[in-house]
Coordinates of N, CA and C in Angstrom, one line a residue:
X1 N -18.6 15.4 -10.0 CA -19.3 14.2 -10.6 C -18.5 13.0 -10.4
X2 N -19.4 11.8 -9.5 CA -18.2 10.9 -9.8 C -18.1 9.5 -10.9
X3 N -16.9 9.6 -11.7 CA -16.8 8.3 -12.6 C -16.1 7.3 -12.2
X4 N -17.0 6.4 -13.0 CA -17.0 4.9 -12.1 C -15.8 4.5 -13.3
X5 N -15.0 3.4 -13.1 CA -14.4 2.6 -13.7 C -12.7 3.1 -13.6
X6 N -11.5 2.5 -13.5 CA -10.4 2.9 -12.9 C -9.3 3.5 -13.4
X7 N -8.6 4.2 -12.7 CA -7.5 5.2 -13.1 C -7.2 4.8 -14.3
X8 N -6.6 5.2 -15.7 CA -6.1 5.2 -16.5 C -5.0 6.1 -17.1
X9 N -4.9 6.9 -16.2 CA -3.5 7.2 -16.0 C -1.4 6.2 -16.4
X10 N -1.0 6.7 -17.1 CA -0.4 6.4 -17.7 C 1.3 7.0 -16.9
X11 N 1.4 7.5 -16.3 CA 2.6 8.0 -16.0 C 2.0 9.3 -14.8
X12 N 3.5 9.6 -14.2 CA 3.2 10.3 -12.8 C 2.0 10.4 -11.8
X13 N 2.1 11.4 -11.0 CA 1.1 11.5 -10.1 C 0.5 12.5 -9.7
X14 N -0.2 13.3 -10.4 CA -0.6 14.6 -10.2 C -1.1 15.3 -9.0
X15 N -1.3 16.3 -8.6 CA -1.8 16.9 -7.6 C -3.4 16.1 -7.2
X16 N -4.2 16.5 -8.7 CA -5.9 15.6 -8.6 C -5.5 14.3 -8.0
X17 N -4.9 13.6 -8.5 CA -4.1 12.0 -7.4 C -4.2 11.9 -6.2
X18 N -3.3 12.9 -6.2 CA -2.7 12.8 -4.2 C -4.4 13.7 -3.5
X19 N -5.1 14.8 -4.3 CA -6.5 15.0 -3.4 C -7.7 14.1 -3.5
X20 N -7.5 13.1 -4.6 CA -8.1 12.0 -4.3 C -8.3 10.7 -3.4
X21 N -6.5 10.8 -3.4 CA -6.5 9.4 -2.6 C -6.7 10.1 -0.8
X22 N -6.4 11.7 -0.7 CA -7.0 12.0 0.7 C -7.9 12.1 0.8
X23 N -9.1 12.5 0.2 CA -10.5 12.3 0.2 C -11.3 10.6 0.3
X24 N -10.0 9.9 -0.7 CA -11.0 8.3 -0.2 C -10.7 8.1 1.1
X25 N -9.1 8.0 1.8 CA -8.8 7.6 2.6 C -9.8 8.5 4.1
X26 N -10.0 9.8 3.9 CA -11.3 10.1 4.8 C -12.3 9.5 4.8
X27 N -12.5 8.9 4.0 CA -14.1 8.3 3.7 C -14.2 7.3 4.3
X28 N -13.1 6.3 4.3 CA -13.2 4.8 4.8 C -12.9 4.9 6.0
X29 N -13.3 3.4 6.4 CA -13.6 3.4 8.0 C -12.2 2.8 8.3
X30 N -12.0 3.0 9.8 CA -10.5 3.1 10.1 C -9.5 1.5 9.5
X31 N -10.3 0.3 9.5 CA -9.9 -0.4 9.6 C -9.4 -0.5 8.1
X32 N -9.8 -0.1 7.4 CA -9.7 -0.2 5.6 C -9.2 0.9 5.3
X33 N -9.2 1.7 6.4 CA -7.9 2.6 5.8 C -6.4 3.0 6.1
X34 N -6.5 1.8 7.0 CA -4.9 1.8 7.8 C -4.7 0.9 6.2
X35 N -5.3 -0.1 6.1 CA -4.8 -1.1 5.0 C -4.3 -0.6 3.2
X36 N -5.2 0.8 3.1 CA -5.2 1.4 1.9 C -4.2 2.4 2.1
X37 N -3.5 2.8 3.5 CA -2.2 3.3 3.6 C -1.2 2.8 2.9
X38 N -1.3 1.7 3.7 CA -0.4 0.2 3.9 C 0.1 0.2 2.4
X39 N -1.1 -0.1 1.8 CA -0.8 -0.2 0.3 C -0.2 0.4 -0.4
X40 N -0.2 1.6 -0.4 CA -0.1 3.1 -0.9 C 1.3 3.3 -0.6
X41 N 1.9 2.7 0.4 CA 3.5 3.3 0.6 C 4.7 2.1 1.0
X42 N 3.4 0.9 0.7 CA 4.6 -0.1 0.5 C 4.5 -0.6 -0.9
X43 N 3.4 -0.7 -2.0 CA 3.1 -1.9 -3.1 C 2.8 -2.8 -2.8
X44 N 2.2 -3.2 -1.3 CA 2.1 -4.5 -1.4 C 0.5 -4.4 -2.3
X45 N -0.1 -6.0 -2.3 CA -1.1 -6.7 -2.6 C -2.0 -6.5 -1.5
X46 N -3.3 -6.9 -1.6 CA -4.2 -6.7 -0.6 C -3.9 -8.2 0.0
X47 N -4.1 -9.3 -0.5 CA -3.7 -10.6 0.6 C -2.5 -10.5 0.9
X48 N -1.4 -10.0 0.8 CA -0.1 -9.9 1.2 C -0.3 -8.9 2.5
X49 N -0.5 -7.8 2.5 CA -1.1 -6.7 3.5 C -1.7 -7.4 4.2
X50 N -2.8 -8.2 4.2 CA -4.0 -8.6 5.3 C -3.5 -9.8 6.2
X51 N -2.5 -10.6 5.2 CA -1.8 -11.5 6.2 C -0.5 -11.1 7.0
X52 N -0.3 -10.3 6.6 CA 1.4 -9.6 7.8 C 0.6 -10.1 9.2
X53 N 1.8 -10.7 9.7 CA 1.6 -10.9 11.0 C 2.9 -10.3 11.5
X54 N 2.6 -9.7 13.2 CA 3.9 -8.7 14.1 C 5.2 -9.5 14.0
X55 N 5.8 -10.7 13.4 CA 7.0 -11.1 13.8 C 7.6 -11.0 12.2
X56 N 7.1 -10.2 11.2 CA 7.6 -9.8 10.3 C 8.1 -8.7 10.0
X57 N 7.8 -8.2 10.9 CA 8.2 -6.4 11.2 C 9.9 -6.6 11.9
X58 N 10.7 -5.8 11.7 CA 12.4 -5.7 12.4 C 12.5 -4.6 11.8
X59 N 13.9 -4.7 12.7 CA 14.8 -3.2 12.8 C 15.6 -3.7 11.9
X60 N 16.3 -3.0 10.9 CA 17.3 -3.2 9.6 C 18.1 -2.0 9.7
X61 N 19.5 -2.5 9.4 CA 20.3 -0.8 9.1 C 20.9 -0.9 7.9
X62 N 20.5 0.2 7.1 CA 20.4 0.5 5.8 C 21.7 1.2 5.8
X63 N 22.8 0.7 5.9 CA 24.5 1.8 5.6 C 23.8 3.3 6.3
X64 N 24.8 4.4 6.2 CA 24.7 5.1 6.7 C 23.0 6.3 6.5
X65 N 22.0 5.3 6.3 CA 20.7 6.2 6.4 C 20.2 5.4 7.8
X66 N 20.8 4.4 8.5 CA 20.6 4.1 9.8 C 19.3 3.2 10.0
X67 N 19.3 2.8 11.0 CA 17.5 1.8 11.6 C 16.2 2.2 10.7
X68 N 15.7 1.2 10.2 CA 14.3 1.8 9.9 C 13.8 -0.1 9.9
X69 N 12.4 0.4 10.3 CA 11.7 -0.3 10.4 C 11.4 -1.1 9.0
X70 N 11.0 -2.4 8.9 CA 11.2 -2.8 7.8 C 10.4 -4.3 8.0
X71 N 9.2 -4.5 7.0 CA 8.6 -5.5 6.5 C 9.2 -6.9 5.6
X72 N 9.0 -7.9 6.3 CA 9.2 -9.2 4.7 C 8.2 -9.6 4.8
X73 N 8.0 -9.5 3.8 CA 7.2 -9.8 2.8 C 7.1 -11.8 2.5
X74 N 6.5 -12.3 2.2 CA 6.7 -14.1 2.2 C 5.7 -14.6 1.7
X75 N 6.0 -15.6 0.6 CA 5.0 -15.7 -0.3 C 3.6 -16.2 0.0
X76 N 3.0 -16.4 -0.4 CA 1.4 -16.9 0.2 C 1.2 -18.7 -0.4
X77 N 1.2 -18.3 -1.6 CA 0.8 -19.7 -2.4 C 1.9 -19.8 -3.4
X78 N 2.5 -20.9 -3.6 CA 3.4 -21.1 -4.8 C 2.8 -21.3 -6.0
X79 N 1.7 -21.2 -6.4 CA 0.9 -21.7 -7.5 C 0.7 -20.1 -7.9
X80 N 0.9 -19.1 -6.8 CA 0.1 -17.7 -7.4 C 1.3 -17.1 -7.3
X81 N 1.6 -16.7 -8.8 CA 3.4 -16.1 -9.5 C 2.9 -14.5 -8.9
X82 N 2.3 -13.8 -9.0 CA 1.6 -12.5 -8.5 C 2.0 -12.3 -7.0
X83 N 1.2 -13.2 -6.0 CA 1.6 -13.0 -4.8 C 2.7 -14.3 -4.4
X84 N 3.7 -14.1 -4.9 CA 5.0 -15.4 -4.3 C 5.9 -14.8 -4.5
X85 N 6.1 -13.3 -4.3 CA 7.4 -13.1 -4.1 C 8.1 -12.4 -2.8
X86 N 9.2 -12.8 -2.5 CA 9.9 -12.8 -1.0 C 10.4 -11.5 -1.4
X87 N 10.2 -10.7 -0.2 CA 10.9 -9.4 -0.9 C 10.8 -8.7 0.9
X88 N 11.5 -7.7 1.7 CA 11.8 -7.2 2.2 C 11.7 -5.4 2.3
X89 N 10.7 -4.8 2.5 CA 10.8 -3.1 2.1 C 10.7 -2.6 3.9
X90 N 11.9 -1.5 3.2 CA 11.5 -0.6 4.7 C 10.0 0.5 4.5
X91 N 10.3 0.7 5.8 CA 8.6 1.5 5.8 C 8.6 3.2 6.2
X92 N 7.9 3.9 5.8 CA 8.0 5.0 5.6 C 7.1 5.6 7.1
X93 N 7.4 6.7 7.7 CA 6.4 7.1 8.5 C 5.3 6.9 8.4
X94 N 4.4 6.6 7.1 CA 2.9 7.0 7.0 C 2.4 5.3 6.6
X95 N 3.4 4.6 6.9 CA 2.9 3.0 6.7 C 3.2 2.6 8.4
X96 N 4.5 3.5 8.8 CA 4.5 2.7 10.2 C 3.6 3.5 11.2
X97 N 2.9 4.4 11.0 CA 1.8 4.5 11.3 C 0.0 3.6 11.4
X98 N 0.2 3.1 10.3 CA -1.2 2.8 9.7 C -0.8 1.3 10.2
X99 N 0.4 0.8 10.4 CA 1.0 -0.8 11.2 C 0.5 -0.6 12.9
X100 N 1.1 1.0 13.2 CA 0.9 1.5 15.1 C -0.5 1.3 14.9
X101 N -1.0 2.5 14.6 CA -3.0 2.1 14.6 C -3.7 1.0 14.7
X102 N -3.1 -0.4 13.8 CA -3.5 -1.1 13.3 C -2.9 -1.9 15.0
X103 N -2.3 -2.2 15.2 CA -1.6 -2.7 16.4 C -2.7 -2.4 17.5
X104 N -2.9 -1.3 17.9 CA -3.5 -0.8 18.8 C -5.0 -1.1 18.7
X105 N -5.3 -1.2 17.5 CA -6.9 -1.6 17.7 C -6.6 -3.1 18.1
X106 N -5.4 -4.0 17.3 CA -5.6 -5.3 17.1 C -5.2 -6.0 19.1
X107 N -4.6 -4.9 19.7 CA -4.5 -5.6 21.4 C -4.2 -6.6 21.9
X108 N -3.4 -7.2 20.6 CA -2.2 -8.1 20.9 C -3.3 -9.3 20.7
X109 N -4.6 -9.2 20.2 CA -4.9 -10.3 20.3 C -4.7 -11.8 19.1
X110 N -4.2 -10.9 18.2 CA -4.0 -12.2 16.9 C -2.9 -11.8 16.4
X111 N -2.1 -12.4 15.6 CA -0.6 -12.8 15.5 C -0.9 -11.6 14.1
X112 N -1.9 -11.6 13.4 CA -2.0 -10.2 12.5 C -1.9 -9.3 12.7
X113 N -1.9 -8.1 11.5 CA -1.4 -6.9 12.0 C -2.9 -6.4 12.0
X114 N -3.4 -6.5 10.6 CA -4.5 -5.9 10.0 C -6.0 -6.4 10.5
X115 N -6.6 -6.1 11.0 CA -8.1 -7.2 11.5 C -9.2 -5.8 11.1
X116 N -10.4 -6.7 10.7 CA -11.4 -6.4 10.1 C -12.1 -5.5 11.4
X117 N -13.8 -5.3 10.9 CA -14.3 -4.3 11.8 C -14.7 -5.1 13.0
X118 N -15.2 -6.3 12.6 CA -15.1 -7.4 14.4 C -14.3 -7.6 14.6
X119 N -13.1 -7.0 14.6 CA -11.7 -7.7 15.3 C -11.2 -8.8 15.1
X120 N -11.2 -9.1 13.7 CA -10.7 -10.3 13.4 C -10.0 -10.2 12.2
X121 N -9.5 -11.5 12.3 CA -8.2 -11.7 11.0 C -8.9 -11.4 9.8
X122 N -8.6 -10.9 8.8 CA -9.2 -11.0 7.1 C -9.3 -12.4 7.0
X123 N -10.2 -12.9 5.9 CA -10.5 -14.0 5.2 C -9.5 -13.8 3.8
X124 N -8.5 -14.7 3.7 CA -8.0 -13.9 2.2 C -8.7 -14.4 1.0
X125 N -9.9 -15.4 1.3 CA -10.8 -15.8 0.2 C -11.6 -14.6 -0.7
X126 N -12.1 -13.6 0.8 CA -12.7 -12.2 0.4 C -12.4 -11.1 0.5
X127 N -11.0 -11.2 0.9 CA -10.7 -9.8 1.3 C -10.9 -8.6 -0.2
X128 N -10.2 -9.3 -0.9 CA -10.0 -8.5 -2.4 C -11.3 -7.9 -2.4
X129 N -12.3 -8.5 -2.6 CA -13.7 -7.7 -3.1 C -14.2 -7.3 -2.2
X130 N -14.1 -6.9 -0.9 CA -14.8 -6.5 0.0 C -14.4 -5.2 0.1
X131 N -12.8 -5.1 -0.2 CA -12.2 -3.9 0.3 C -12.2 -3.3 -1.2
X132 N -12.4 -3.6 -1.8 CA -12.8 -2.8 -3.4 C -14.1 -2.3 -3.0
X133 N -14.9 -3.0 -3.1 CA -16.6 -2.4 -2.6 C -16.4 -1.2 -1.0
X134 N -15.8 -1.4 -0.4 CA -15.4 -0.3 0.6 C -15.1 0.7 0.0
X135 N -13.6 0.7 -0.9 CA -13.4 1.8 -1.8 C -14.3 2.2 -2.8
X136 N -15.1 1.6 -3.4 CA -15.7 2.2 -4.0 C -16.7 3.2 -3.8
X137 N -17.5 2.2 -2.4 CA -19.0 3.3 -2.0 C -17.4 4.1 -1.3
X138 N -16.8 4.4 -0.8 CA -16.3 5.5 -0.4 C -16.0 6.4 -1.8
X139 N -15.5 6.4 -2.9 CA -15.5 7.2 -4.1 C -16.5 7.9 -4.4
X140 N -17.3 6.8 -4.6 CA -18.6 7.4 -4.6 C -19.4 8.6 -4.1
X141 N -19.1 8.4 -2.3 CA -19.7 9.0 -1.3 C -18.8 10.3 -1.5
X142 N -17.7 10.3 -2.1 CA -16.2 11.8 -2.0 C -17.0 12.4 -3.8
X143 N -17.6 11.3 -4.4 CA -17.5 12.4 -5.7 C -16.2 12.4 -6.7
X144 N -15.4 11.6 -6.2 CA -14.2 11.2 -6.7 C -14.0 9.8 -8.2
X145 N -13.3 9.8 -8.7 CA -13.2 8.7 -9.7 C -12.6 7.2 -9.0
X146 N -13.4 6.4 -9.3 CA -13.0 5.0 -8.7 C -11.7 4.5 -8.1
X147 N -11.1 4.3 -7.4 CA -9.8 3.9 -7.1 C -9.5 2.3 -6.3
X148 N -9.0 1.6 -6.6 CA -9.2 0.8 -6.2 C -7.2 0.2 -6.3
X149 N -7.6 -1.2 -5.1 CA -6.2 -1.1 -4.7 C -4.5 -1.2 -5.8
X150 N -5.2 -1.6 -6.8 CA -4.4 -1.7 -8.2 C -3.4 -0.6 -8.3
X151 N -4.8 0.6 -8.4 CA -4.6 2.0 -8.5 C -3.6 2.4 -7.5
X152 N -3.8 2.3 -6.6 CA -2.6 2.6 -5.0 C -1.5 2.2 -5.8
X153 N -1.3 0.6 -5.8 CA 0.0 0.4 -6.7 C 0.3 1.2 -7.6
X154 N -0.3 1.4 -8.8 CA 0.4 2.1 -9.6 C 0.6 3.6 -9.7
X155 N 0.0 4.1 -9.0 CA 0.4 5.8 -8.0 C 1.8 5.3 -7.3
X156 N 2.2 4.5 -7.0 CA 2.8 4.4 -5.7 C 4.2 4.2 -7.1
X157 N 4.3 3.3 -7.8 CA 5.4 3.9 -9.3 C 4.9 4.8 -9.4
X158 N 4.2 5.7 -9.9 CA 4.5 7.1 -10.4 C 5.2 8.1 -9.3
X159 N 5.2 7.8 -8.4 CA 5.7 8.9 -7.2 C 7.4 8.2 -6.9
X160 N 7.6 6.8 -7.2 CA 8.9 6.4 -7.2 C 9.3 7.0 -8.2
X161 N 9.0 6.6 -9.5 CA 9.4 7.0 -10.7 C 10.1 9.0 -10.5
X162 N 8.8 9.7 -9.7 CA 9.4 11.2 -10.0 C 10.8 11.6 -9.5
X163 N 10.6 11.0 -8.2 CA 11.8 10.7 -7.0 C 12.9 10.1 -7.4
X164 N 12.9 9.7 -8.8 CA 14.4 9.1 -9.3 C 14.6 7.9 -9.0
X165 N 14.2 6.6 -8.6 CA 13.9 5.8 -7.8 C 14.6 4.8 -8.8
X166 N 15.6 4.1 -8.9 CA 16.1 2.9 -9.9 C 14.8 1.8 -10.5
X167 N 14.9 1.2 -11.7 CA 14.0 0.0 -11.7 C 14.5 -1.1 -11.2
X168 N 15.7 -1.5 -10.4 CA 15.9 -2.3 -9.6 C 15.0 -2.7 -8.8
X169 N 15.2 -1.5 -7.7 CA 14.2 -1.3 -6.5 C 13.1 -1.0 -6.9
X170 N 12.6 -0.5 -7.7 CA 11.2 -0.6 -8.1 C 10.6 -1.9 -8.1
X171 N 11.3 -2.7 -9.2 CA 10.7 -4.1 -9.4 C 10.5 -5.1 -8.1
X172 N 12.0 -4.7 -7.3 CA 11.8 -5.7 -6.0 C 10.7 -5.1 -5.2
X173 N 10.4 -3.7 -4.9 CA 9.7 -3.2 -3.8 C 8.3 -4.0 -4.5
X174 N 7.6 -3.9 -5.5 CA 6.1 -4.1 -6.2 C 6.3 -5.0 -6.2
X175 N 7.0 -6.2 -6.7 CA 7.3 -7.3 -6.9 C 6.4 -8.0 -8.6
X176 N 6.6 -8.5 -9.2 CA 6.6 -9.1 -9.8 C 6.1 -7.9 -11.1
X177 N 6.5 -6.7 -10.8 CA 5.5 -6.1 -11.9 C 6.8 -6.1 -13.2
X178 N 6.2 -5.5 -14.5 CA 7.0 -5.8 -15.6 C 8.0 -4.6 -15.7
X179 N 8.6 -5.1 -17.3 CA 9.8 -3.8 -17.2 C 9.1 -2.9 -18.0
X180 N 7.8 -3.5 -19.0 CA 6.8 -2.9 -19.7 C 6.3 -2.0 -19.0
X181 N 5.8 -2.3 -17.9 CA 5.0 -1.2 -17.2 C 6.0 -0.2 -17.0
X182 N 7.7 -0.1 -16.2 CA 7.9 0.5 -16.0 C 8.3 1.6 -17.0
X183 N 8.9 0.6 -18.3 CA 9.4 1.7 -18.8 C 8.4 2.7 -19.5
X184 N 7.1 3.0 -19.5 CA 6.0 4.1 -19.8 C 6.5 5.3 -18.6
X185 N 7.2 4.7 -17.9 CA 7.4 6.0 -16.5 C 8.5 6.5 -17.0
X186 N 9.8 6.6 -17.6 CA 11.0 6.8 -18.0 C 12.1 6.7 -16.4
X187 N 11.8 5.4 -16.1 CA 12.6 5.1 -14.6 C 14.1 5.2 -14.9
X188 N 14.8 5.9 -13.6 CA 16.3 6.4 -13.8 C 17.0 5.5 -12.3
X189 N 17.8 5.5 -12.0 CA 18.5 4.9 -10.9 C 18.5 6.0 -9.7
X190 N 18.1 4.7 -8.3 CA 18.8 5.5 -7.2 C 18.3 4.5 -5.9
X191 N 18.5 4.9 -5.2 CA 18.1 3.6 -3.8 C 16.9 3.3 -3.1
X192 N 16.7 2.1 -2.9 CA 15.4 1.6 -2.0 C 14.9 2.6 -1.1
X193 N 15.4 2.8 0.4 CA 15.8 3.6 0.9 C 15.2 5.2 0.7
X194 N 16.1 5.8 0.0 CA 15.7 6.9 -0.2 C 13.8 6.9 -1.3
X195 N 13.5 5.6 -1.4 CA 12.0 5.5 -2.6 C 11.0 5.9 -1.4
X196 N 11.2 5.1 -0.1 CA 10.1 5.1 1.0 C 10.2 6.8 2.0
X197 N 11.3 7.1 1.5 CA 11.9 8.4 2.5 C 11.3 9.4 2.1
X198 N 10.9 9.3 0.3 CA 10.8 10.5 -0.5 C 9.3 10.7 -0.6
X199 N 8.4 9.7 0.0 CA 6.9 9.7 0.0 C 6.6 9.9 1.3
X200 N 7.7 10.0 1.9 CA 6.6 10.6 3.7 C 5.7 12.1 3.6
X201 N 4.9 11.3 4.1 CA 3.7 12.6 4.5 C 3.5 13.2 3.1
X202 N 3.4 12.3 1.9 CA 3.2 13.3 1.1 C 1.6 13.4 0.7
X203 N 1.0 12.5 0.6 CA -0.6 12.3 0.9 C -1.3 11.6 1.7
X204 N -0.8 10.6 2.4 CA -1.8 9.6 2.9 C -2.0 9.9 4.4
X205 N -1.8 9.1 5.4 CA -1.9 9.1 6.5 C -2.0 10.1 7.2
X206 N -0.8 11.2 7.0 CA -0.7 12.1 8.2 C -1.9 13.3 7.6
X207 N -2.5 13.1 6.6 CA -3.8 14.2 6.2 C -4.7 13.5 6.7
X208 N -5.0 12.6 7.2 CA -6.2 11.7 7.6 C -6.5 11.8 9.4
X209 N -7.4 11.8 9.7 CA -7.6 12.5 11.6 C -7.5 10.9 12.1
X210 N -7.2 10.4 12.5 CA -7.0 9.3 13.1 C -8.8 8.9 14.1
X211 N -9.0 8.0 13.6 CA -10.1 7.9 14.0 C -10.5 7.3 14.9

């Protein structure tokens, strides 16, 4: 049966979680679901996500865990405290995936990573609600409870949080979120790094058939 209105989940990420978020992410069409990866294993924002363009992506070496591919992030508007923060995350197999895919559909033709079902850049006027209404008739269509891109975020602490993941790096990776929110998780210390390492392949992407 599916119920409409959003996670209210308060801490961790349970098994029902992670078969939910593979069931939406089957549902949605390829382009909205590279993006709902994206989300899911970096924290970003949906207009932060839809504007990455290819010369934001580099090679970083993280001390002895070596090269990894790695995002900055750069603010959008200085008027909006939410999306203005400069922050830097490495990326996990199941994000530099859903970046490859996303590349390959996009054919080098726009300086974005992410383009819509015409092959074009997002609007960031509409992205937010378009790609909510995507997720949702996809919830819908799975039978699943609403999920929407918030929800990714806050799964995405609960899976740092289990992993031991410091609120340092927590705060920088999500960017602007509170110490309120975190501390309902009981967040303990440990490195950036090992936060994106400890979520590979654990639900998203590599369960999904590439379409």
């Amino acid at each position: 049966m599916w119920t409409p209105g959003r996670d209210t989940r308060t801490g961790g990420c349970t098994p029902t979680d992670i078969k939910e978020e593979q069931l939406l992410f089957q549902a949605l069409s390829p382009c909205v679901r590279r993006i709902c990866v994206f989300i899911a294993n970096t924290g970003l924002r949906v207009t932060e996500a839809i504007t990455l363009q290819q010369h934001q992506f580099f090679d970083f070496k993280y001390g002895s865990k070596g090269n990894r591919l790695t995002v900055e992030v750069v603010g959008l508007d200085p008027k909006d405290t939410k999306g203005n923060y400069e922050r830097i995350i490495p990326l996990n197999s199941d994000a530099v995936k859903a970046k490859n895919e996303a590349l390959e559909y996009n054919g080098d033709k726009f300086p974005e990573v992410f383009l819509n079902e015409l092959g074009e850049p997002y609007s960031p006027e509409n992205c937010k609600r378009s790609i909510r209404r995507a997720m949702h008739r996809a919830c819908k269509r799975q039978g699943i409870r609403n999920i929407n891109p918030h929800d990714l975020r806050s799964r995405l602490v609960g899976r740092l949080v289990e992993n031991l993941i410091g609120v340092t790096d927590i705060k920088d990776m999500m960017a602007n979120i509170s110490y309120k929110v975190l501390e309902r998780y009981g967040v303990t210390s440990e490195s950036k790094i090992k936060a994106v390492q400890s979520l590979e392949s654990e639900s998203t992407s590599e369960t999904v058939k590439t379409s």
